[in-house]
């Protein structure tokens, strides 16, 4: 049997070469290798992990230019209900170092003649490189960008160069985006990209229900509520093909937790099915996908799962671990 090599993703301590406030409560960090070496390539929609402590890892979208191989940029909102991540980021200053993993992309930009970008708050970050790529490709595009107040909306100065292709909607001045007007009439050939708070994403998802399949692309910051399994979660057998182990996953434990307890090297971060760090290849078995990353077609293909939240619909699941 031929063993496939395991590809390790990039992980290194990067130096913060710039830390600036891009809007009220939004800190933008520019990161680079201390020796000036090139960083791994990335594409619009990609994010990286910032390792902020022993058990504190958070994901942030890259919002600079993929053409700049020497620097990565992220924008981070300070949230009042922070579990420690945004608070830790906002304490970082230029000259400090931070451990970074990635990049990985679960929000890729698909080629299209037309795009409608809908951003809410800090959800503008993955849109910035997407918009630049759409502009460079000659695609027809427009952005509707909402926020609480004008002062809370980051990167407005950068977006000004695009003129009337960008619509800014500070809520205290203009109210909420009129999604019925934006999405009420399906537009074949137009891809809708959206990122922001859960309420906005749920509303855009509902508004695109009548659009052609594959029109909507979204990225969530928090997990979408999963439908509870009929009859509750059940115990199943887990076979780890590369490790040669057979384990039991009880109803009250995740695949990730069981693997960790058995000493199997698995990497996770959000543990909520939103970051994609623990994505694992399925060898055999039908999966109950509970993540907020894979689209319906990807879940139907049953090729990968997020082991932090997803489970097996049958009695036995075999994974490439």
Coordinates of C-alpha atoms in Angstrom, one line a residue:
X1 CA 0.0 0.0 0.0
X2 CA 1.3 3.5 -1.0
X3 CA 1.2 6.0 1.9
X4 CA 0.4 9.5 0.8
X5 CA 2.7 12.2 2.4
X6 CA 1.1 14.3 5.0
X7 CA 1.3 18.0 4.0
X8 CA 1.9 20.2 7.0
X9 CA 0.4 23.7 6.8
X10 CA 2.5 26.8 7.5
X11 CA 3.0 27.8 11.1
X12 CA 5.4 30.4 12.4
X13 CA 5.9 33.4 14.7
X14 CA 5.3 36.5 12.6
X15 CA 6.2 40.1 13.5
X16 CA 3.6 42.8 13.7
X17 CA 5.0 45.5 11.5
X18 CA 1.9 47.7 11.8
X19 CA -1.0 48.0 14.2
X20 CA -3.5 50.7 13.4
X21 CA -7.1 51.5 14.2
X22 CA -9.1 51.3 11.0
X23 CA -12.4 52.2 12.6
X24 CA -13.9 52.5 16.1
X25 CA -13.0 49.2 17.8
X26 CA -11.3 47.7 14.7
X27 CA -7.6 47.0 14.9
X28 CA -5.7 46.2 11.7
X29 CA -2.5 44.2 12.0
X30 CA 0.1 43.8 9.2
X31 CA 2.2 40.7 9.7
X32 CA 5.5 39.7 8.2
X33 CA 8.3 37.2 8.7
X34 CA 11.1 38.6 10.8
X35 CA 13.7 37.7 8.1
X36 CA 11.6 39.2 5.4
X37 CA 11.0 35.9 3.7
X38 CA 7.9 35.3 1.5
X39 CA 4.8 34.0 3.1
X40 CA 2.6 31.2 1.6
X41 CA 0.3 32.3 -1.2
X42 CA -3.4 32.7 -0.6
X43 CA -6.5 33.6 -2.5
X44 CA -9.5 35.9 -1.7
X45 CA -11.7 34.5 1.1
X46 CA -8.8 32.8 3.0
X47 CA -8.2 33.2 6.7
X48 CA -5.4 32.4 9.1
X49 CA -5.3 31.3 12.8
X50 CA -3.8 33.6 15.3
X51 CA -2.5 31.5 18.3
X52 CA -3.0 34.0 21.1
X53 CA -2.5 31.6 24.1
X54 CA -2.2 27.9 25.0
X55 CA -6.0 27.4 24.5
X56 CA -6.8 30.6 22.7
X57 CA -6.9 30.4 18.8
X58 CA -9.0 32.6 16.6
X59 CA -9.5 32.9 12.9
X60 CA -9.4 36.1 10.9
X61 CA -9.8 36.8 7.2
X62 CA -6.8 38.0 5.2
X63 CA -7.8 41.4 3.9
X64 CA -4.6 42.6 2.2
X65 CA -3.5 41.8 -1.3
X66 CA -2.6 38.3 -2.4
X67 CA 0.0 39.9 -4.6
X68 CA 2.0 41.0 -1.6
X69 CA 3.9 37.9 -0.7
X70 CA 5.8 39.5 2.2
X71 CA 2.9 40.7 4.3
X72 CA -0.5 39.5 5.6
X73 CA -3.2 41.8 6.9
X74 CA -6.1 41.1 9.2
X75 CA -8.8 43.4 10.7
X76 CA -10.1 42.5 14.2
X77 CA -13.2 43.9 15.9
X78 CA -13.2 44.3 19.6
X79 CA -16.4 42.7 20.8
X80 CA -18.0 43.4 24.2
X81 CA -18.8 39.7 24.7
X82 CA -15.3 38.5 23.7
X83 CA -14.2 35.2 25.1
X84 CA -10.7 36.5 25.1
X85 CA -9.7 36.5 21.4
X86 CA -10.5 40.0 20.3
X87 CA -9.3 41.4 23.7
X88 CA -5.9 39.7 23.3
X89 CA -5.5 41.0 19.7
X90 CA -6.3 44.5 20.7
X91 CA -3.5 44.4 23.3
X92 CA -0.9 43.6 20.5
X93 CA 1.3 46.4 19.3
X94 CA 3.8 46.9 16.5
X95 CA 7.0 45.0 17.1
X96 CA 5.4 42.1 19.0
X97 CA 5.2 38.6 17.5
X98 CA 2.3 36.3 17.2
X99 CA 2.1 32.7 16.1
X100 CA 0.1 32.3 12.9
X101 CA -1.2 29.1 11.1
X102 CA -2.6 28.8 7.6
X103 CA -3.8 30.1 5.3
X104 CA -6.8 28.0 4.4
X105 CA -9.9 29.0 2.4
X106 CA -13.4 27.8 2.9
X107 CA -14.9 30.9 1.3
X108 CA -13.3 30.8 -2.2
X109 CA -14.2 33.3 -4.9
X110 CA -15.7 31.6 -8.0
X111 CA -15.2 33.2 -11.4
X112 CA -18.3 35.0 -12.6
X113 CA -19.3 37.9 -14.9
X114 CA -21.3 39.6 -12.0
X115 CA -21.1 39.8 -8.3
X116 CA -23.2 41.2 -5.5
X117 CA -21.2 41.6 -2.3
X118 CA -23.2 42.2 0.9
X119 CA -21.1 42.9 4.0
X120 CA -22.1 43.7 7.6
X121 CA -19.6 45.2 10.0
X122 CA -16.3 43.4 10.2
X123 CA -17.6 41.0 7.5
X124 CA -16.1 43.5 5.1
X125 CA -12.6 42.0 5.6
X126 CA -12.8 38.9 3.2
X127 CA -14.6 41.1 0.7
X128 CA -11.7 43.5 0.2
X129 CA -9.5 41.2 -1.8
X130 CA -12.5 39.7 -3.6
X131 CA -13.6 43.2 -4.8
X132 CA -10.1 43.9 -6.0
X133 CA -10.0 40.7 -7.9
X134 CA -13.5 41.4 -9.4
X135 CA -12.4 44.8 -10.5
X136 CA -9.1 43.5 -12.0
X137 CA -11.0 40.8 -13.9
X138 CA -13.4 43.3 -15.5
X139 CA -16.4 41.7 -13.8
X140 CA -19.6 43.7 -13.1
X141 CA -19.9 44.1 -9.4
X142 CA -21.4 46.1 -6.6
X143 CA -21.0 46.2 -2.8
X144 CA -23.6 47.0 -0.2
X145 CA -21.8 47.6 3.1
X146 CA -23.7 48.1 6.4
X147 CA -22.5 49.0 9.8
X148 CA -23.8 50.4 13.1
X149 CA -22.3 53.9 12.5
X150 CA -20.0 55.4 9.8
X151 CA -17.2 55.6 12.3
X152 CA -17.5 51.9 13.1
X153 CA -17.1 50.9 9.4
X154 CA -13.6 49.8 8.6
X155 CA -11.7 50.4 5.3
X156 CA -14.2 53.0 4.0
X157 CA -11.3 55.1 2.7
X158 CA -9.9 52.1 0.6
X159 CA -13.4 51.5 -0.8
X160 CA -13.8 55.1 -1.9
X161 CA -11.7 54.5 -5.0
X162 CA -14.5 52.4 -6.5
X163 CA -17.0 55.2 -6.5
X164 CA -20.7 54.4 -6.9
X165 CA -20.1 50.7 -7.1
X166 CA -20.0 50.9 -3.3
X167 CA -23.1 51.7 -1.2
X168 CA -22.4 52.5 2.4
X169 CA -25.3 52.1 4.8
X170 CA -24.5 53.3 8.4
X171 CA -27.6 52.0 10.3
X172 CA -28.0 55.2 12.4
X173 CA -28.2 57.2 9.1
X174 CA -29.8 54.9 6.6
X175 CA -31.3 52.0 8.4
X176 CA -30.8 48.3 7.5
X177 CA -30.1 47.1 3.9
X178 CA -33.2 46.6 1.8
X179 CA -32.6 42.9 1.1
X180 CA -36.0 42.5 -0.5
X181 CA -35.0 45.1 -3.1
X182 CA -31.5 43.6 -3.5
X183 CA -32.5 39.9 -3.7
X184 CA -36.3 39.9 -4.5
X185 CA -35.6 39.2 -8.2
X186 CA -33.2 36.4 -8.9
X187 CA -30.3 37.3 -11.2
X188 CA -29.0 34.3 -13.2
X189 CA -25.3 34.7 -13.7
X190 CA -24.8 36.8 -10.6
X191 CA -23.0 35.4 -7.5
X192 CA -23.9 36.7 -4.1
X193 CA -21.1 36.8 -1.5
X194 CA -22.0 37.8 2.0
X195 CA -20.3 37.9 5.4
X196 CA -21.2 39.5 8.7
X197 CA -23.4 38.9 11.7
X198 CA -25.7 35.9 11.9
X199 CA -28.9 37.9 11.5
X200 CA -27.7 39.4 8.2
X201 CA -26.5 36.0 6.9
X202 CA -29.8 34.3 7.7
X203 CA -31.7 37.1 6.0
X204 CA -29.6 36.9 2.9
X205 CA -29.8 33.1 2.8
X206 CA -33.6 33.4 3.0
X207 CA -33.6 36.1 0.3
X208 CA -31.6 33.9 -2.1
X209 CA -33.9 30.9 -1.7
X210 CA -35.4 31.4 -5.1
X211 CA -32.0 32.1 -6.8
X212 CA -30.3 29.5 -9.0
X213 CA -28.4 26.8 -7.1
X214 CA -24.9 27.9 -6.3
X215 CA -25.6 31.6 -6.4
X216 CA -25.1 32.2 -2.7
X217 CA -21.7 32.1 -1.0
X218 CA -21.4 33.0 2.7
X219 CA -19.0 32.8 5.6
X220 CA -20.2 32.6 9.2
X221 CA -18.4 33.9 12.3
X222 CA -20.5 31.8 14.6
X223 CA -22.1 28.4 14.1
X224 CA -25.5 28.0 12.6
X225 CA -28.0 26.2 14.8
X226 CA -28.0 22.5 13.8
X227 CA -31.1 20.4 13.7
X228 CA -31.0 17.9 16.6
X229 CA -30.7 14.2 15.5
X230 CA -33.9 12.3 15.6
X231 CA -33.8 10.2 18.8
X232 CA -30.7 12.0 20.0
X233 CA -27.0 11.3 19.3
X234 CA -25.9 7.7 19.3
X235 CA -22.7 5.8 20.0
X236 CA -20.7 4.7 16.9
X237 CA -17.4 3.0 16.1
X238 CA -14.6 5.2 14.7
X239 CA -11.9 3.6 12.6
X240 CA -8.7 5.7 12.1
X241 CA -7.1 4.2 9.0
X242 CA -3.6 5.7 9.3
X243 CA -3.3 5.3 13.0
X244 CA -4.6 1.7 13.0
X245 CA -7.0 2.4 15.9
X246 CA -10.6 1.6 16.4
X247 CA -12.3 3.9 19.0
X248 CA -15.8 4.4 20.4
X249 CA -17.5 7.8 20.1
X250 CA -20.2 8.0 22.8
X251 CA -23.2 10.3 22.5
X252 CA -21.8 13.0 24.7
X253 CA -18.3 13.2 23.0
X254 CA -17.2 14.6 19.7
X255 CA -14.9 12.7 17.3
X256 CA -12.3 15.4 18.0
X257 CA -12.5 14.8 21.8
X258 CA -12.3 11.0 21.4
X259 CA -9.2 11.3 19.1
X260 CA -7.5 13.7 21.5
X261 CA -8.2 11.4 24.5
X262 CA -6.6 8.5 22.6
X263 CA -3.4 10.5 21.9
X264 CA -4.1 11.0 18.2
X265 CA -2.7 14.2 16.8
X266 CA -5.6 16.3 15.6
X267 CA -5.7 20.0 15.2
X268 CA -8.7 22.1 16.1
X269 CA -9.6 25.7 16.9
X270 CA -13.1 27.0 17.1
X271 CA -14.6 23.5 18.0
X272 CA -17.9 24.9 16.6
X273 CA -17.7 23.9 13.0
X274 CA -17.0 27.4 11.6
X275 CA -13.2 27.6 11.0
X276 CA -12.4 24.4 9.1
X277 CA -9.2 23.7 11.0
X278 CA -10.2 20.1 11.8
X279 CA -11.4 19.2 8.3
X280 CA -10.8 15.4 7.8
X281 CA -11.2 13.1 4.8
X282 CA -13.9 10.4 5.0
X283 CA -12.9 6.9 3.9
X284 CA -16.2 5.2 4.6
X285 CA -19.4 5.9 6.4
X286 CA -22.4 8.3 6.0
X287 CA -21.8 11.5 8.0
X288 CA -24.3 13.7 9.8
X289 CA -22.7 17.1 8.8
X290 CA -23.3 19.8 11.4
X291 CA -20.7 22.4 10.4
X292 CA -21.4 25.9 9.1
X293 CA -18.7 25.7 6.4
X294 CA -19.6 23.1 3.7
X295 CA -22.4 23.8 1.3
X296 CA -25.2 21.4 0.5
X297 CA -23.3 20.0 -2.5
X298 CA -20.1 19.4 -0.5
X299 CA -22.1 17.7 2.3
X300 CA -23.8 15.5 -0.3
X301 CA -20.5 14.4 -1.7
X302 CA -19.5 13.0 1.7
X303 CA -15.8 13.5 1.1
X304 CA -14.8 15.6 4.2
X305 CA -16.2 16.4 7.6
X306 CA -15.4 18.7 10.5
X307 CA -14.6 16.3 13.4
X308 CA -15.4 18.9 16.1
X309 CA -19.2 18.8 15.5
X310 CA -20.2 16.2 12.8
X311 CA -21.2 12.6 13.6
X312 CA -21.9 9.3 11.9
X313 CA -25.4 8.4 10.8
X314 CA -24.4 4.7 10.9
X315 CA -22.7 2.4 13.3
X316 CA -19.2 2.8 11.8
X317 CA -17.1 5.6 10.4
X318 CA -13.6 5.3 8.9
X319 CA -11.5 8.5 8.6
X320 CA -8.1 9.3 7.2
X321 CA -6.5 9.8 10.5

